[in-house]
Amino acid sequence: MIRRLSAGILILSGLVACQQPPKGKVLADKYCTSCHMAVTPDMLDKKTWTDHVLPNMALRLGIRVWSGNQYYPPMPGDKPAAISIDDWNTLVAYFKDNAPDKLPEAKAPAYKNDWANFELKIPKFTDSAFEAATTMVSFYPENGAILTSNGENMLTRWNNKLEAEHTWKLPSPAVAALYKTDSAGHTETILTEIGNIRALDASAGIITRLDVNDTASKQKDIMAFFKRPVSTLEADFNKDGLNDLLVCAFGHNQGGLYQLRQMPDHSYKQLPVWEIPGAIHAETGDFNNDGFTDIMALFAAGDEGIWLFENDGKGEFKSRNLLRFPPLYGSTSFQLADMNGDGKLDILYTCGDNADYSMVLKPYHGIYVYINKGDWKFDLGWKFPVNGCTKAVAADFNGDGKLDIASIAFFADFKNRPAEKFLYFEADPKTLNFTAHAIPVEKEGRWISMDVKDYDKDGDPDIVLGNYAAGFLILDQYKPDWKEYQPFIVLENKYGK
């Protein structure tokens, strides 16, 4: 009897031991999740983990790195490491032993290869000494004009015949434009100038005004010294009758989401909403129905996700996480839109930034639709894999009352799926599903920016795509085959014509 009981205890102990997670996983969950959502070894290939991502993480934890991927404890006098060298090596071994040699390819449904309801329009331009490095395309609200900016710090206004009308020299590239039209119908442009395209923490970004209807206009700075600002919105956050601004400063290791409160003398006071890097896009609205304008923002560095910032009416915001994503996703954009027609705002989200320590094609990059189930709680309703997806915009492109989707991918699979650089998704009229159209513009450029508006005033939304032809290639032995000097194209919507 005693022998049988002892054997049972041994078997039970063995089962419990088998159920314990490996020490490497325990360590990864402990140390990695202190900064971001948990990651698993199967999210990257073995070489990318061991040669790129883990050495970078080691430095952040205080472990010394030598010769690429050799690890040593801190030197005497250094700041103590957050993890022991033995535990770190155990963590590294866990990722190395469990990561695949190669990530699987994304399995995307077939595309329809056609023009759908679009027609290609090409600008009138001359080749220059520099490849196209368009950083912004924006439909101007008047006269069918288009504004573009580029890596040479130039801002250009194009007319509705796609002819360049005037060019301004800027301190740095513009990446976003906000238009303010007064009661007299005069439109002022607020430009977000990034300062540095490269991932640096230099405070060189500027939010500035410019009258693009006046060729003699000079920019008038609203606020300078931001760390890589990427977008600016307008809202009256404190209900004083003066419109404030909201700035997403992506930064690098530093950055944040900032309110620029307009003062009675029309100057602006900078107030932080949340000072962490990665603020890439925001939307505003009274999301909790209390009469004050709230903020919803996507952060895309480290701890990636979408947060709701509820306005207390006194200049303070209470944060609430809505969606969270692993740091390898490389979040790039989101949009609030009622995708299923139930009267609630859903989230159209994209991920695909690949200019980091893991520059490989990832099968989880793509487009996601999260359905609002009430009280800003979301369930995944639809997804579509798109390598290196950069942005998606929902709009009714075919006039059937359902929201379709247009997407761009700066880090697409140029070798095997070049069409995914631009895709048009036509909504099913009865279900939350879409038919993918590969519009044949993959040879026209490499798209980093997109705007959607009815630029020709015919009642349907058109699309402009900005070409950043130079650099940032992640595929070995790949030679670009797109137009190198063409700054942008327009896809004119011909629905109903």
Short mmCIF file of C-alpha atoms in Angstrom, two decimals:
data_model
loop_
_atom_site.label_atom_id
_atom_site.label_comp_id
_atom_site.label_asym_id
_atom_site.label_seq_id
_atom_site.Cartn_x
_atom_site.Cartn_y
_atom_site.Cartn_z
CA MET A 1 0.00 0.00 0.00
CA ILE A 2 2.81 2.37 0.91
CA ARG A 3 4.67 1.47 -2.29
CA ARG A 4 1.56 2.09 -4.42
CA LEU A 5 0.98 5.49 -2.76
CA SER A 6 4.62 6.49 -3.27
CA ALA A 7 4.43 5.53 -6.94
CA GLY A 8 1.25 7.60 -7.33
CA ILE A 9 2.93 10.60 -5.74
CA LEU A 10 5.90 10.23 -8.08
CA ILE A 11 3.62 10.06 -11.12
CA LEU A 12 1.65 13.09 -9.93
CA SER A 13 4.87 15.00 -9.26
CA GLY A 14 6.08 14.14 -12.74
CA LEU A 15 2.85 15.41 -14.30
CA VAL A 16 3.08 18.68 -12.36
CA ALA A 17 6.71 19.09 -13.41
CA CYS A 18 5.75 18.52 -17.03
CA GLN A 19 3.14 21.23 -16.78
CA GLN A 20 5.62 23.84 -15.54
CA PRO A 21 6.65 26.27 -18.32
CA PRO A 22 10.33 26.34 -19.31
CA LYS A 23 12.44 28.71 -17.24
CA GLY A 24 13.27 30.71 -20.35
CA LYS A 25 9.58 31.42 -20.94
CA VAL A 26 9.11 32.42 -17.32
CA LEU A 27 12.04 34.84 -17.61
CA ALA A 28 10.75 36.25 -20.93
CA ASP A 29 7.31 36.81 -19.46
CA LYS A 30 8.85 38.52 -16.44
CA TYR A 31 11.33 40.84 -18.12
CA CYS A 32 9.84 41.45 -21.57
CA THR A 33 6.31 42.21 -20.38
CA SER A 34 7.62 44.91 -18.06
CA CYS A 35 7.84 47.11 -21.16
CA HIS A 36 5.41 45.67 -23.71
CA MET A 37 2.99 42.90 -24.57
CA ALA A 38 4.43 39.38 -24.42
CA VAL A 39 6.17 37.94 -27.48
CA THR A 40 6.75 34.29 -28.36
CA PRO A 41 9.71 32.67 -30.16
CA ASP A 42 7.59 31.75 -33.20
CA MET A 43 6.99 35.44 -34.04
CA LEU A 44 10.46 35.77 -35.61
CA ASP A 45 13.03 33.49 -37.17
CA LYS A 46 16.01 32.25 -35.16
CA LYS A 47 18.62 34.48 -36.83
CA THR A 48 16.58 37.67 -36.38
CA TRP A 49 16.08 36.91 -32.68
CA THR A 50 19.71 36.06 -31.95
CA ASP A 51 21.52 38.55 -34.17
CA HIS A 52 19.28 41.61 -33.95
CA VAL A 53 16.38 41.74 -31.50
CA LEU A 54 17.85 40.05 -28.41
CA PRO A 55 21.16 41.99 -28.51
CA ASN A 56 19.17 45.23 -28.55
CA MET A 57 17.00 44.06 -25.65
CA ALA A 58 20.12 43.06 -23.69
CA LEU A 59 21.43 46.61 -23.81
CA ARG A 60 18.12 47.92 -22.52
CA LEU A 61 18.36 45.55 -19.54
CA GLY A 62 21.95 46.52 -18.73
CA ILE A 63 23.70 43.47 -20.23
CA ARG A 64 26.87 44.25 -22.18
CA VAL A 65 27.00 43.05 -25.80
CA TRP A 66 30.18 42.27 -27.65
CA SER A 67 30.80 41.16 -31.23
CA GLY A 68 27.14 41.26 -32.17
CA ASN A 69 25.59 38.65 -29.88
CA GLN A 70 28.05 37.79 -27.09
CA TYR A 71 26.83 38.76 -23.62
CA TYR A 72 28.68 39.85 -20.51
CA PRO A 73 27.66 41.25 -17.11
CA PRO A 74 28.14 44.95 -16.35
CA MET A 75 31.63 46.21 -15.61
CA PRO A 76 32.48 47.36 -12.07
CA GLY A 77 31.08 50.85 -11.67
CA ASP A 78 28.34 50.31 -14.30
CA LYS A 79 24.69 50.51 -13.41
CA PRO A 80 23.51 47.06 -12.22
CA ALA A 81 21.70 44.99 -14.85
CA ALA A 82 18.00 44.31 -14.47
CA ILE A 83 18.65 40.60 -15.04
CA SER A 84 21.54 38.30 -14.10
CA ILE A 85 23.83 37.11 -16.87
CA ASP A 86 22.85 33.48 -16.22
CA ASP A 87 19.15 34.26 -16.48
CA TRP A 88 19.74 36.28 -19.62
CA ASN A 89 21.59 33.42 -21.29
CA THR A 90 18.74 31.08 -20.31
CA LEU A 91 16.24 33.48 -21.88
CA VAL A 92 18.31 33.69 -25.08
CA ALA A 93 18.57 29.91 -25.28
CA TYR A 94 14.78 29.62 -24.96
CA PHE A 95 14.21 31.86 -27.99
CA LYS A 96 17.02 30.24 -29.98
CA ASP A 97 15.75 26.70 -29.31
CA ASN A 98 12.08 27.44 -30.03
CA ALA A 99 12.19 29.95 -32.92
CA PRO A 100 11.70 28.64 -36.48
CA ASP A 101 14.51 28.82 -39.00
CA LYS A 102 12.16 30.76 -41.28
CA LEU A 103 8.79 32.42 -40.76
CA PRO A 104 5.88 31.00 -42.78
CA GLU A 105 4.57 33.10 -45.64
CA ALA A 106 1.31 34.95 -45.19
CA LYS A 107 -1.60 33.10 -46.78
CA ALA A 108 -3.68 35.83 -48.42
CA PRO A 109 -6.70 35.18 -50.66
CA ALA A 110 -6.30 35.79 -54.37
CA TYR A 111 -6.71 39.31 -55.76
CA LYS A 112 -8.81 40.42 -58.69
CA ASN A 113 -6.37 42.01 -61.12
CA ASP A 114 -8.33 44.95 -62.52
CA TRP A 115 -8.85 48.70 -62.25
CA ALA A 116 -12.20 48.35 -60.43
CA ASN A 117 -13.71 51.84 -60.73
CA PHE A 118 -10.39 53.77 -60.86
CA GLU A 119 -8.41 55.50 -63.58
CA LEU A 120 -4.73 56.41 -63.34
CA LYS A 121 -3.70 60.08 -63.50
CA ILE A 122 -0.01 60.99 -63.65
CA PRO A 123 1.47 64.41 -62.74
CA LYS A 124 3.43 66.50 -65.14
CA PHE A 125 6.99 66.49 -63.82
CA THR A 126 10.59 66.43 -64.95
CA ASP A 127 13.27 64.04 -63.71
CA SER A 128 15.63 65.46 -61.14
CA ALA A 129 19.00 64.47 -59.74
CA PHE A 130 17.24 62.82 -56.80
CA GLU A 131 14.91 59.87 -56.63
CA ALA A 132 11.39 60.64 -55.48
CA ALA A 133 11.22 60.81 -51.68
CA THR A 134 7.66 62.02 -51.19
CA THR A 135 6.84 62.33 -47.48
CA MET A 136 3.31 63.75 -47.78
CA VAL A 137 0.41 63.87 -50.23
CA SER A 138 -2.69 65.85 -49.32
CA PHE A 139 -5.78 66.88 -51.24
CA TYR A 140 -6.26 70.61 -50.68
CA PRO A 141 -9.92 71.47 -49.91
CA GLU A 142 -10.16 74.08 -52.68
CA ASN A 143 -9.97 73.85 -56.49
CA GLY A 144 -8.81 70.24 -56.70
CA ALA A 145 -5.27 71.17 -55.72
CA ILE A 146 -2.77 68.76 -54.15
CA LEU A 147 0.06 69.49 -51.70
CA THR A 148 3.17 67.31 -51.61
CA SER A 149 6.37 67.43 -49.62
CA ASN A 150 9.60 65.48 -49.97
CA GLY A 151 12.93 64.55 -48.43
CA GLU A 152 14.53 67.61 -50.02
CA ASN A 153 12.41 69.79 -47.68
CA MET A 154 10.27 71.09 -50.52
CA LEU A 155 6.52 71.76 -50.38
CA THR A 156 4.76 71.86 -53.77
CA ARG A 157 1.25 72.94 -54.72
CA TRP A 158 -0.18 71.15 -57.77
CA ASN A 159 -3.28 72.31 -59.68
CA ASN A 160 -6.18 70.12 -60.79
CA LYS A 161 -4.33 69.37 -64.03
CA LEU A 162 -1.53 67.90 -61.88
CA GLU A 163 0.89 70.67 -62.85
CA ALA A 164 3.28 72.09 -60.26
CA GLU A 165 2.24 75.69 -59.52
CA HIS A 166 4.53 76.79 -56.73
CA THR A 167 7.19 75.43 -54.40
CA TRP A 168 8.28 76.50 -50.91
CA LYS A 169 11.51 75.55 -49.16
CA LEU A 170 10.87 74.23 -45.64
CA PRO A 171 13.21 73.64 -42.69
CA SER A 172 12.36 69.91 -42.82
CA PRO A 173 9.98 67.59 -44.67
CA ALA A 174 6.26 68.04 -44.06
CA VAL A 175 4.43 64.77 -43.28
CA ALA A 176 0.88 66.01 -42.60
CA ALA A 177 -1.36 68.98 -43.43
CA LEU A 178 -4.33 70.32 -41.47
CA TYR A 179 -6.66 72.85 -43.12
CA LYS A 180 -8.49 75.60 -41.22
CA THR A 181 -11.15 77.58 -43.10
CA ASP A 182 -12.53 80.74 -41.47
CA SER A 183 -16.00 82.25 -41.81
CA ALA A 184 -14.84 84.31 -44.79
CA GLY A 185 -13.83 81.14 -46.62
CA HIS A 186 -10.07 81.73 -46.30
CA THR A 187 -8.10 78.52 -45.79
CA GLU A 188 -4.91 78.35 -43.75
CA THR A 189 -2.66 75.29 -43.81
CA ILE A 190 -1.03 73.92 -40.66
CA LEU A 191 1.95 71.75 -41.55
CA THR A 192 3.55 69.08 -39.41
CA GLU A 193 7.28 69.10 -40.19
CA ILE A 194 8.98 65.97 -38.87
CA GLY A 195 12.48 67.36 -38.41
CA ASN A 196 14.24 64.03 -39.05
CA ILE A 197 13.04 61.15 -41.19
CA ARG A 198 15.64 58.96 -39.48
CA ALA A 199 14.95 57.52 -36.03
CA LEU A 200 16.59 60.22 -33.89
CA ASP A 201 15.50 62.05 -30.75
CA ALA A 202 16.62 65.49 -31.95
CA SER A 203 14.06 68.20 -31.18
CA ALA A 204 13.87 69.46 -34.77
CA GLY A 205 10.16 69.04 -35.54
CA ILE A 206 7.91 72.07 -36.11
CA ILE A 207 4.18 72.78 -36.23
CA THR A 208 3.76 75.78 -38.51
CA ARG A 209 1.25 77.89 -40.50
CA LEU A 210 1.46 78.65 -44.19
CA ASP A 211 -0.96 80.31 -46.63
CA VAL A 212 -0.49 78.16 -49.73
CA ASN A 213 -2.77 80.43 -51.75
CA ASP A 214 -0.14 83.18 -51.44
CA THR A 215 3.10 82.43 -53.26
CA ALA A 216 4.89 85.05 -51.15
CA SER A 217 3.72 83.47 -47.89
CA LYS A 218 6.32 82.56 -45.27
CA GLN A 219 5.74 79.94 -42.63
CA LYS A 220 4.86 81.15 -39.13
CA ASP A 221 5.79 78.66 -36.45
CA ILE A 222 3.16 77.70 -33.89
CA MET A 223 5.42 75.46 -31.82
CA ALA A 224 8.93 74.10 -32.42
CA PHE A 225 11.29 71.58 -30.83
CA PHE A 226 9.13 68.49 -31.15
CA LYS A 227 10.77 65.09 -31.50
CA ARG A 228 9.65 63.79 -34.89
CA PRO A 229 6.02 64.98 -34.96
CA VAL A 230 3.92 63.08 -37.51
CA SER A 231 0.39 64.51 -37.29
CA THR A 232 -1.63 67.43 -35.92
CA LEU A 233 -5.37 67.67 -35.16
CA GLU A 234 -7.62 70.52 -34.04
CA ALA A 235 -10.24 70.54 -31.26
CA ASP A 236 -11.52 72.79 -28.44
CA PHE A 237 -10.56 70.63 -25.47
CA ASN A 238 -11.55 73.06 -22.68
CA LYS A 239 -14.64 74.60 -24.36
CA ASP A 240 -13.33 78.16 -24.19
CA GLY A 241 -14.25 78.90 -27.79
CA LEU A 242 -10.61 78.71 -28.95
CA ASN A 243 -9.49 75.73 -30.99
CA ASP A 244 -6.51 73.88 -29.56
CA LEU A 245 -4.14 71.54 -31.39
CA LEU A 246 -3.16 67.95 -30.70
CA VAL A 247 0.28 66.75 -31.83
CA CYS A 248 1.50 63.18 -32.21
CA ALA A 249 5.28 63.24 -31.73
CA PHE A 250 6.55 59.77 -32.62
CA GLY A 251 10.11 60.45 -31.47
CA HIS A 252 12.47 57.50 -31.11
CA ASN A 253 13.32 56.70 -27.50
CA GLN A 254 11.46 59.84 -26.46
CA GLY A 255 8.24 61.40 -27.73
CA GLY A 256 4.63 61.83 -26.77
CA LEU A 257 1.09 63.03 -27.35
CA TYR A 258 0.77 66.78 -26.69
CA GLN A 259 -2.04 69.29 -26.43
CA LEU A 260 -1.26 72.80 -27.67
CA ARG A 261 -3.79 74.89 -25.79
CA GLN A 262 -4.67 78.15 -27.50
CA MET A 263 -4.44 81.09 -25.12
CA PRO A 264 -6.57 84.29 -25.27
CA ASP A 265 -3.73 86.11 -27.09
CA HIS A 266 -3.73 83.24 -29.68
CA SER A 267 -0.36 81.91 -28.57
CA TYR A 268 -0.14 78.22 -27.64
CA LYS A 269 0.85 76.48 -24.41
CA GLN A 270 2.25 72.96 -24.69
CA LEU A 271 0.68 70.42 -22.30
CA PRO A 272 1.61 66.73 -22.31
CA VAL A 273 -1.22 64.21 -22.59
CA TRP A 274 1.12 61.19 -22.41
CA GLU A 275 4.89 61.45 -22.81
CA ILE A 276 6.01 58.15 -24.27
CA PRO A 277 7.44 57.51 -27.75
CA GLY A 278 5.45 56.10 -30.63
CA ALA A 279 2.43 58.43 -30.90
CA ILE A 280 1.61 57.98 -34.58
CA HIS A 281 -2.08 58.82 -35.08
CA ALA A 282 -4.99 60.19 -33.09
CA GLU A 283 -8.69 60.89 -33.54
CA THR A 284 -10.90 63.18 -31.48
CA GLY A 285 -14.57 63.11 -30.44
CA ASP A 286 -16.86 63.03 -27.45
CA PHE A 287 -16.40 59.31 -26.97
CA ASN A 288 -18.01 59.09 -23.50
CA ASN A 289 -20.86 61.55 -24.24
CA ASP A 290 -20.04 63.96 -21.40
CA GLY A 291 -19.85 67.08 -23.58
CA PHE A 292 -16.04 67.28 -23.74
CA THR A 293 -13.74 66.29 -26.58
CA ASP A 294 -11.77 63.10 -25.87
CA ILE A 295 -8.79 61.58 -27.68
CA MET A 296 -8.15 58.14 -29.11
CA ALA A 297 -4.50 57.54 -30.01
CA LEU A 298 -2.33 54.79 -31.47
CA PHE A 299 1.16 54.30 -30.00
CA ALA A 300 3.56 52.28 -32.13
CA ALA A 301 6.86 51.97 -30.25
CA GLY A 302 7.49 49.31 -27.62
CA ASP A 303 4.15 49.07 -25.85
CA GLU A 304 1.94 49.24 -28.94
CA GLY A 305 -1.77 49.79 -28.74
CA ILE A 306 -4.75 52.13 -28.89
CA TRP A 307 -5.67 54.19 -25.84
CA LEU A 308 -8.73 56.29 -25.05
CA PHE A 309 -7.99 59.54 -23.21
CA GLU A 310 -11.15 60.83 -21.53
CA ASN A 311 -11.25 64.60 -21.02
CA ASP A 312 -12.22 65.84 -17.54
CA GLY A 313 -12.90 69.32 -18.94
CA LYS A 314 -10.08 70.86 -16.92
CA GLY A 315 -7.15 70.02 -19.13
CA GLU A 316 -6.48 66.55 -17.73
CA PHE A 317 -7.08 63.19 -19.39
CA LYS A 318 -7.72 59.75 -17.91
CA SER A 319 -6.29 56.94 -20.04
CA ARG A 320 -7.89 53.59 -20.82
CA ASN A 321 -6.35 50.91 -23.00
CA LEU A 322 -8.65 49.62 -25.74
CA LEU A 323 -6.39 47.37 -27.81
CA ARG A 324 -2.81 46.21 -27.26
CA PHE A 325 -0.43 44.67 -29.78
CA PRO A 326 2.96 42.90 -29.57
CA PRO A 327 5.95 45.19 -30.28
CA LEU A 328 6.80 43.20 -33.42
CA TYR A 329 3.58 44.24 -35.12
CA GLY A 330 4.91 47.67 -36.07
CA SER A 331 1.58 49.50 -35.81
CA THR A 332 1.12 52.08 -38.57
CA SER A 333 -2.42 53.50 -38.63
CA PHE A 334 -5.99 53.32 -37.41
CA GLN A 335 -9.32 54.88 -38.32
CA LEU A 336 -12.64 55.06 -36.51
CA ALA A 337 -15.44 54.00 -38.86
CA ASP A 338 -18.71 52.07 -38.66
CA MET A 339 -17.56 49.08 -40.68
CA ASN A 340 -20.59 46.84 -40.08
CA GLY A 341 -23.34 49.47 -40.17
CA ASP A 342 -24.60 48.97 -36.60
CA GLY A 343 -24.23 52.63 -35.62
CA LYS A 344 -21.11 52.13 -33.46
CA LEU A 345 -17.61 53.23 -34.43
CA ASP A 346 -15.30 50.30 -35.13
CA ILE A 347 -11.51 50.35 -35.55
CA LEU A 348 -9.72 49.83 -38.87
CA TYR A 349 -6.10 49.09 -37.91
CA THR A 350 -2.90 48.35 -39.84
CA CYS A 351 0.53 47.08 -38.89
CA GLY A 352 3.65 46.67 -41.01
CA ASP A 353 6.47 49.02 -39.99
CA ASN A 354 9.64 47.07 -40.79
CA ALA A 355 12.36 49.70 -40.31
CA ASP A 356 13.53 48.29 -36.99
CA TYR A 357 15.59 45.40 -35.57
CA SER A 358 13.47 42.68 -37.22
CA MET A 359 13.48 43.56 -40.90
CA VAL A 360 11.85 40.39 -42.25
CA LEU A 361 8.47 39.74 -43.82
CA LYS A 362 5.98 38.91 -41.08
CA PRO A 363 2.79 36.88 -41.69
CA TYR A 364 0.85 38.83 -39.05
CA HIS A 365 1.32 42.19 -40.79
CA GLY A 366 -1.79 43.48 -42.47
CA ILE A 367 -5.25 45.01 -42.06
CA TYR A 368 -7.51 44.31 -39.09
CA VAL A 369 -11.11 45.36 -38.40
CA TYR A 370 -12.08 45.39 -34.72
CA ILE A 371 -15.83 45.50 -34.10
CA ASN A 372 -17.16 47.73 -31.31
CA LYS A 373 -19.29 45.55 -29.02
CA GLY A 374 -20.31 48.50 -26.83
CA ASP A 375 -18.54 50.60 -24.17
CA TRP A 376 -15.47 50.68 -26.46
CA LYS A 377 -14.81 46.96 -26.12
CA PHE A 378 -13.69 45.30 -29.35
CA ASP A 379 -13.60 41.87 -31.01
CA LEU A 380 -11.66 41.03 -34.13
CA GLY A 381 -14.13 40.92 -37.02
CA TRP A 382 -11.95 40.64 -40.13
CA LYS A 383 -8.30 40.58 -41.10
CA PHE A 384 -6.30 40.39 -44.29
CA PRO A 385 -2.52 39.71 -44.45
CA VAL A 386 -0.55 42.45 -46.21
CA ASN A 387 3.22 42.44 -45.84
CA GLY A 388 4.51 45.74 -44.47
CA CYS A 389 1.12 47.45 -44.44
CA THR A 390 1.45 51.22 -43.90
CA LYS A 391 -2.05 52.68 -43.97
CA ALA A 392 -5.68 51.85 -44.70
CA VAL A 393 -8.57 54.24 -45.32
CA ALA A 394 -12.25 53.29 -45.19
CA ALA A 395 -14.65 55.11 -47.55
CA ASP A 396 -17.60 54.28 -49.80
CA PHE A 397 -15.75 54.13 -53.09
CA ASN A 398 -18.49 52.46 -55.15
CA GLY A 399 -21.56 54.26 -53.84
CA ASP A 400 -23.39 51.24 -52.39
CA GLY A 401 -23.57 52.63 -48.84
CA LYS A 402 -20.95 50.21 -47.46
CA LEU A 403 -17.43 51.21 -46.43
CA ASP A 404 -14.71 49.86 -48.71
CA ILE A 405 -10.97 49.99 -47.91
CA ALA A 406 -7.89 51.28 -49.72
CA SER A 407 -4.47 50.24 -48.39
CA ILE A 408 -0.78 50.86 -49.05
CA ALA A 409 2.25 48.82 -48.01
CA PHE A 410 5.70 50.42 -47.96
CA PHE A 411 7.39 47.14 -46.96
CA ALA A 412 5.43 44.85 -49.27
CA ASP A 413 6.74 41.54 -50.57
CA PHE A 414 8.11 43.12 -53.74
CA LYS A 415 9.40 39.80 -55.10
CA ASN A 416 6.34 37.62 -54.74
CA ARG A 417 3.35 39.92 -54.09
CA PRO A 418 4.21 43.37 -55.51
CA ALA A 419 0.52 44.15 -56.04
CA GLU A 420 0.03 44.45 -52.27
CA LYS A 421 1.77 47.84 -52.40
CA PHE A 422 -1.73 49.18 -53.15
CA LEU A 423 -4.95 47.22 -52.72
CA TYR A 424 -8.61 48.15 -52.98
CA PHE A 425 -11.07 46.11 -50.91
CA GLU A 426 -14.67 46.21 -52.11
CA ALA A 427 -17.13 45.56 -49.28
CA ASP A 428 -19.66 42.76 -49.48
CA PRO A 429 -23.10 44.41 -49.21
CA LYS A 430 -24.40 41.83 -46.68
CA THR A 431 -21.42 40.61 -44.61
CA LEU A 432 -18.23 41.98 -43.08
CA ASN A 433 -16.12 40.68 -45.90
CA PHE A 434 -14.26 42.21 -48.82
CA THR A 435 -13.13 41.39 -52.35
CA ALA A 436 -9.50 42.38 -52.89
CA HIS A 437 -8.62 44.21 -56.11
CA ALA A 438 -4.99 44.48 -57.16
CA ILE A 439 -5.04 47.80 -59.00
CA PRO A 440 -2.11 47.55 -61.49
CA VAL A 441 0.03 50.45 -60.26
CA GLU A 442 2.92 48.46 -58.75
CA LYS A 443 5.31 49.77 -61.43
CA GLU A 444 4.32 53.40 -60.85
CA GLY A 445 6.07 53.82 -57.47
CA ARG A 446 6.48 52.69 -53.89
CA TRP A 447 3.75 54.14 -51.71
CA ILE A 448 4.49 55.64 -48.31
CA SER A 449 1.63 58.15 -48.05
CA MET A 450 -2.02 58.27 -49.12
CA ASP A 451 -4.94 60.68 -48.94
CA VAL A 452 -8.58 60.09 -49.85
CA LYS A 453 -11.02 62.88 -50.80
CA ASP A 454 -13.32 63.90 -53.64
CA TYR A 455 -10.71 66.06 -55.33
CA ASP A 456 -12.56 66.41 -58.66
CA LYS A 457 -15.89 67.27 -56.94
CA ASP A 458 -17.93 64.61 -58.74
CA GLY A 459 -19.41 63.00 -55.63
CA ASP A 460 -17.08 60.04 -55.06
CA PRO A 461 -13.75 59.76 -53.16
CA ASP A 462 -10.48 59.76 -55.10
CA ILE A 463 -7.03 58.60 -53.98
CA VAL A 464 -3.57 60.16 -54.16
CA LEU A 465 -0.47 58.03 -53.47
CA GLY A 466 2.98 59.41 -52.58
CA ASN A 467 6.07 57.68 -54.00
CA TYR A 468 9.11 57.23 -51.74
CA ALA A 469 11.31 55.40 -54.22
CA ALA A 470 14.66 55.52 -52.44
CA GLY A 471 16.12 53.29 -49.72
CA PHE A 472 14.64 51.23 -46.87
CA LEU A 473 14.82 47.89 -48.70
CA ILE A 474 14.61 44.77 -46.55
CA LEU A 475 14.73 42.08 -49.25
CA ASP A 476 18.16 40.75 -50.19
CA GLN A 477 19.25 40.94 -53.81
CA TYR A 478 16.15 42.82 -54.87
CA LYS A 479 16.40 45.56 -57.49
CA PRO A 480 13.50 48.05 -57.48
CA ASP A 481 11.43 48.01 -60.67
CA TRP A 482 9.14 50.98 -59.99
CA LYS A 483 9.38 54.54 -61.32
CA GLU A 484 12.10 56.34 -59.42
CA TYR A 485 11.32 60.01 -60.12
CA GLN A 486 7.54 60.19 -60.28
CA PRO A 487 6.46 61.96 -57.06
CA PHE A 488 2.85 60.73 -56.86
CA ILE A 489 -0.13 59.39 -58.76
CA VAL A 490 -3.87 59.99 -58.52
CA LEU A 491 -6.44 57.22 -58.78
CA GLU A 492 -9.50 59.05 -60.02
CA ASN A 493 -12.72 57.32 -59.03
CA LYS A 494 -14.96 56.80 -62.06
CA TYR A 495 -17.89 55.30 -60.20
CA GLY A 496 -21.17 56.31 -61.87
CA LYS A 497 -19.53 57.78 -64.96
#
